[in-house]
mmCIF file of N, CA and C in Angstrom:
data_model
loop_
_atom_site.group_PDB
_atom_site.id
_atom_site.type_symbol
_atom_site.label_atom_id
_atom_site.label_comp_id
_atom_site.label_asym_id
_atom_site.label_seq_id
_atom_site.Cartn_x
_atom_site.Cartn_y
_atom_site.Cartn_z
ATOM 1 N N MET A 1 -29.650 133.673 149.406
ATOM 2 C CA MET A 1 -28.761 133.732 148.258
ATOM 3 C C MET A 1 -29.463 133.116 147.058
ATOM 4 N N ARG A 2 -29.200 133.665 145.890
ATOM 5 C CA ARG A 2 -29.794 133.130 144.667
ATOM 6 C C ARG A 2 -29.281 131.722 144.405
ATOM 7 N N ALA A 3 -30.191 130.865 143.990
ATOM 8 C CA ALA A 3 -29.840 129.469 143.733
ATOM 9 C C ALA A 3 -28.987 129.300 142.478
ATOM 10 N N ASP A 4 -29.016 130.275 141.576
ATOM 11 C CA ASP A 4 -28.282 130.143 140.318
ATOM 12 C C ASP A 4 -26.829 130.624 140.415
ATOM 13 N N ILE A 5 -26.385 131.005 141.604
ATOM 14 C CA ILE A 5 -25.014 131.462 141.798
ATOM 15 C C ILE A 5 -24.271 130.428 142.637
ATOM 16 N N ASP A 6 -23.135 129.977 142.128
ATOM 17 C CA ASP A 6 -22.318 129.007 142.833
ATOM 18 C C ASP A 6 -21.734 129.646 144.086
ATOM 19 N N SER A 7 -21.927 129.030 145.246
ATOM 20 C CA SER A 7 -21.486 129.622 146.505
ATOM 21 C C SER A 7 -19.966 129.698 146.626
ATOM 22 N N VAL A 8 -19.242 128.738 146.064
ATOM 23 C CA VAL A 8 -17.776 128.776 146.108
ATOM 24 C C VAL A 8 -17.255 129.942 145.265
ATOM 25 N N LEU A 9 -17.809 130.099 144.071
ATOM 26 C CA LEU A 9 -17.406 131.217 143.218
ATOM 27 C C LEU A 9 -17.739 132.543 143.890
ATOM 28 N N LEU A 10 -18.903 132.649 144.480
ATOM 29 C CA LEU A 10 -19.294 133.873 145.175
ATOM 30 C C LEU A 10 -18.315 134.195 146.302
ATOM 31 N N THR A 11 -17.900 133.181 147.040
ATOM 32 C CA THR A 11 -16.924 133.379 148.113
ATOM 33 C C THR A 11 -15.627 133.956 147.575
ATOM 34 N N PHE A 12 -15.121 133.386 146.487
ATOM 35 C CA PHE A 12 -13.884 133.892 145.896
ATOM 36 C C PHE A 12 -14.049 135.313 145.353
ATOM 37 N N VAL A 13 -15.175 135.595 144.760
ATOM 38 C CA VAL A 13 -15.435 136.945 144.240
ATOM 39 C C VAL A 13 -15.422 137.960 145.379
ATOM 40 N N LEU A 14 -16.096 137.646 146.475
ATOM 41 C CA LEU A 14 -16.158 138.573 147.600
ATOM 42 C C LEU A 14 -14.793 138.762 148.254
ATOM 43 N N LEU A 15 -14.044 137.680 148.407
ATOM 44 C CA LEU A 15 -12.698 137.797 148.975
ATOM 45 C C LEU A 15 -11.791 138.626 148.073
ATOM 46 N N ASP A 16 -11.885 138.394 146.772
ATOM 47 C CA ASP A 16 -11.082 139.155 145.815
ATOM 48 C C ASP A 16 -11.448 140.642 145.871
ATOM 49 N N LEU A 17 -12.728 140.911 145.928
ATOM 50 C CA LEU A 17 -13.209 142.290 146.002
ATOM 51 C C LEU A 17 -12.635 143.001 147.222
ATOM 52 N N MET A 18 -12.683 142.339 148.359
ATOM 53 C CA MET A 18 -12.202 142.974 149.589
ATOM 54 C C MET A 18 -10.675 143.046 149.647
ATOM 55 N N ASN A 19 -9.992 141.994 149.240
ATOM 56 C CA ASN A 19 -8.533 141.975 149.351
ATOM 57 C C ASN A 19 -7.849 142.964 148.423
ATOM 58 N N TRP A 20 -8.383 143.185 147.240
ATOM 59 C CA TRP A 20 -7.735 144.106 146.302
ATOM 60 C C TRP A 20 -8.011 145.566 146.619
ATOM 61 N N THR A 21 -8.978 145.835 147.450
ATOM 62 C CA THR A 21 -9.287 147.220 147.806
ATOM 63 C C THR A 21 -8.076 147.923 148.410
ATOM 64 N N ALA A 22 -7.328 147.212 149.218
ATOM 65 C CA ALA A 22 -6.142 147.806 149.847
ATOM 66 C C ALA A 22 -5.091 148.221 148.823
ATOM 67 N N ARG A 23 -5.130 147.624 147.651
ATOM 68 C CA ARG A 23 -4.164 147.956 146.597
ATOM 69 C C ARG A 23 -4.486 149.280 145.911
ATOM 70 N N TRP A 24 -5.761 149.578 145.727
ATOM 71 C CA TRP A 24 -6.101 150.752 144.927
ATOM 72 C C TRP A 24 -6.763 151.886 145.700
ATOM 73 N N LEU A 25 -7.399 151.615 146.834
ATOM 74 C CA LEU A 25 -8.086 152.673 147.576
ATOM 75 C C LEU A 25 -7.056 153.566 148.262
ATOM 76 N N ARG A 26 -7.131 154.843 148.009
ATOM 77 C CA ARG A 26 -6.189 155.809 148.568
ATOM 78 C C ARG A 26 -6.900 156.740 149.546
ATOM 79 N N MET A 27 -6.272 156.973 150.662
ATOM 80 C CA MET A 27 -6.877 157.823 151.686
ATOM 81 C C MET A 27 -7.108 159.247 151.186
ATOM 82 N N GLU A 28 -6.326 159.698 150.209
ATOM 83 C CA GLU A 28 -6.489 161.059 149.690
ATOM 84 C C GLU A 28 -7.579 161.170 148.625
ATOM 85 N N GLY A 29 -8.251 160.093 148.308
ATOM 86 C CA GLY A 29 -9.379 160.164 147.379
ATOM 87 C C GLY A 29 -9.144 159.412 146.104
ATOM 88 N N PRO A 30 -10.061 159.455 145.182
ATOM 89 C CA PRO A 30 -11.264 160.287 145.164
ATOM 90 C C PRO A 30 -12.418 159.751 146.017
ATOM 91 N N LEU A 31 -12.398 158.465 146.399
ATOM 92 C CA LEU A 31 -13.447 157.919 147.261
ATOM 93 C C LEU A 31 -12.950 157.846 148.700
ATOM 94 N N THR A 32 -13.857 158.116 149.633
ATOM 95 C CA THR A 32 -13.532 157.871 151.033
ATOM 96 C C THR A 32 -13.779 156.386 151.313
ATOM 97 N N VAL A 33 -13.262 155.908 152.426
ATOM 98 C CA VAL A 33 -13.503 154.521 152.821
ATOM 99 C C VAL A 33 -15.008 154.281 152.982
ATOM 100 N N LYS A 34 -15.702 155.241 153.556
ATOM 101 C CA LYS A 34 -17.145 155.114 153.767
ATOM 102 C C LYS A 34 -17.893 155.028 152.428
ATOM 103 N N GLN A 35 -17.492 155.841 151.456
ATOM 104 C CA GLN A 35 -18.122 155.786 150.134
ATOM 105 C C GLN A 35 -17.855 154.439 149.454
ATOM 106 N N ALA A 36 -16.621 153.980 149.512
ATOM 107 C CA ALA A 36 -16.276 152.693 148.896
ATOM 108 C C ALA A 36 -17.062 151.566 149.557
ATOM 109 N N ALA A 37 -17.148 151.579 150.881
ATOM 110 C CA ALA A 37 -17.892 150.546 151.600
ATOM 111 C C ALA A 37 -19.369 150.569 151.215
ATOM 112 N N GLY A 38 -19.936 151.751 151.087
ATOM 113 C CA GLY A 38 -21.342 151.867 150.681
ATOM 114 C C GLY A 38 -21.583 151.356 149.272
ATOM 115 N N ASP A 39 -20.663 151.677 148.370
ATOM 116 C CA ASP A 39 -20.785 151.198 146.993
ATOM 117 C C ASP A 39 -20.608 149.683 146.933
ATOM 118 N N TYR A 40 -19.657 149.150 147.684
ATOM 119 C CA TYR A 40 -19.467 147.695 147.732
ATOM 120 C C TYR A 40 -20.740 147.014 148.206
ATOM 121 N N TRP A 41 -21.310 147.533 149.286
ATOM 122 C CA TRP A 41 -22.526 146.948 149.844
ATOM 123 C C TRP A 41 -23.645 146.954 148.800
ATOM 124 N N ALA A 42 -23.811 148.068 148.112
ATOM 125 C CA ALA A 42 -24.866 148.166 147.098
ATOM 126 C C ALA A 42 -24.633 147.182 145.954
ATOM 127 N N ILE A 43 -23.384 147.046 145.513
ATOM 128 C CA ILE A 43 -23.080 146.129 144.416
ATOM 129 C C ILE A 43 -23.326 144.685 144.835
ATOM 130 N N VAL A 44 -22.843 144.322 146.007
ATOM 131 C CA VAL A 44 -22.989 142.936 146.472
ATOM 132 C C VAL A 44 -24.443 142.597 146.769
ATOM 133 N N MET A 45 -25.137 143.482 147.428
ATOM 134 C CA MET A 45 -26.507 143.169 147.846
ATOM 135 C C MET A 45 -27.549 143.427 146.762
ATOM 136 N N ASP A 46 -27.331 144.407 145.912
ATOM 137 C CA ASP A 46 -28.330 144.770 144.910
ATOM 138 C C ASP A 46 -27.919 144.440 143.486
ATOM 139 N N GLY A 47 -26.664 144.108 143.276
ATOM 140 C CA GLY A 47 -26.194 143.883 141.910
ATOM 141 C C GLY A 47 -25.832 145.203 141.257
ATOM 142 N N MET A 48 -25.348 145.119 140.013
ATOM 143 C CA MET A 48 -24.954 146.350 139.333
ATOM 144 C C MET A 48 -25.766 146.622 138.085
ATOM 145 N N LEU A 49 -26.655 145.718 137.740
ATOM 146 C CA LEU A 49 -27.505 145.928 136.570
ATOM 147 C C LEU A 49 -28.856 146.494 136.998
ATOM 148 N N LEU A 50 -29.435 147.306 136.167
ATOM 149 C CA LEU A 50 -30.774 147.796 136.420
ATOM 150 C C LEU A 50 -31.757 146.636 136.331
ATOM 151 N N ARG A 51 -32.777 146.668 137.100
ATOM 152 C CA ARG A 51 -33.797 145.620 137.053
ATOM 153 C C ARG A 51 -34.404 145.581 135.648
ATOM 154 N N ASN A 52 -34.669 144.398 135.155
ATOM 155 C CA ASN A 52 -35.264 144.184 133.834
ATOM 156 C C ASN A 52 -34.373 144.642 132.694
ATOM 157 N N SER A 53 -33.067 144.782 132.949
ATOM 158 C CA SER A 53 -32.177 145.178 131.873
ATOM 159 C C SER A 53 -31.567 143.945 131.222
ATOM 160 N N VAL A 54 -31.092 144.132 130.024
ATOM 161 C CA VAL A 54 -30.466 143.058 129.267
ATOM 162 C C VAL A 54 -29.039 143.461 128.998
ATOM 163 N N LEU A 55 -28.107 142.514 129.111
ATOM 164 C CA LEU A 55 -26.696 142.828 128.839
ATOM 165 C C LEU A 55 -26.497 143.235 127.417
#
């Protein structure tokens, strides 16, 4: 884990991400559960910004 990220905050972010999914993810689409899980994994493990990008 990156040293510049607070582990308590990261825990809350991940729990929030997973718990709210049940509120908005619909079995009829547009995303399947498998697609949502894959996107979540990519966001959590790889981040959402392009490498060497600036906000």
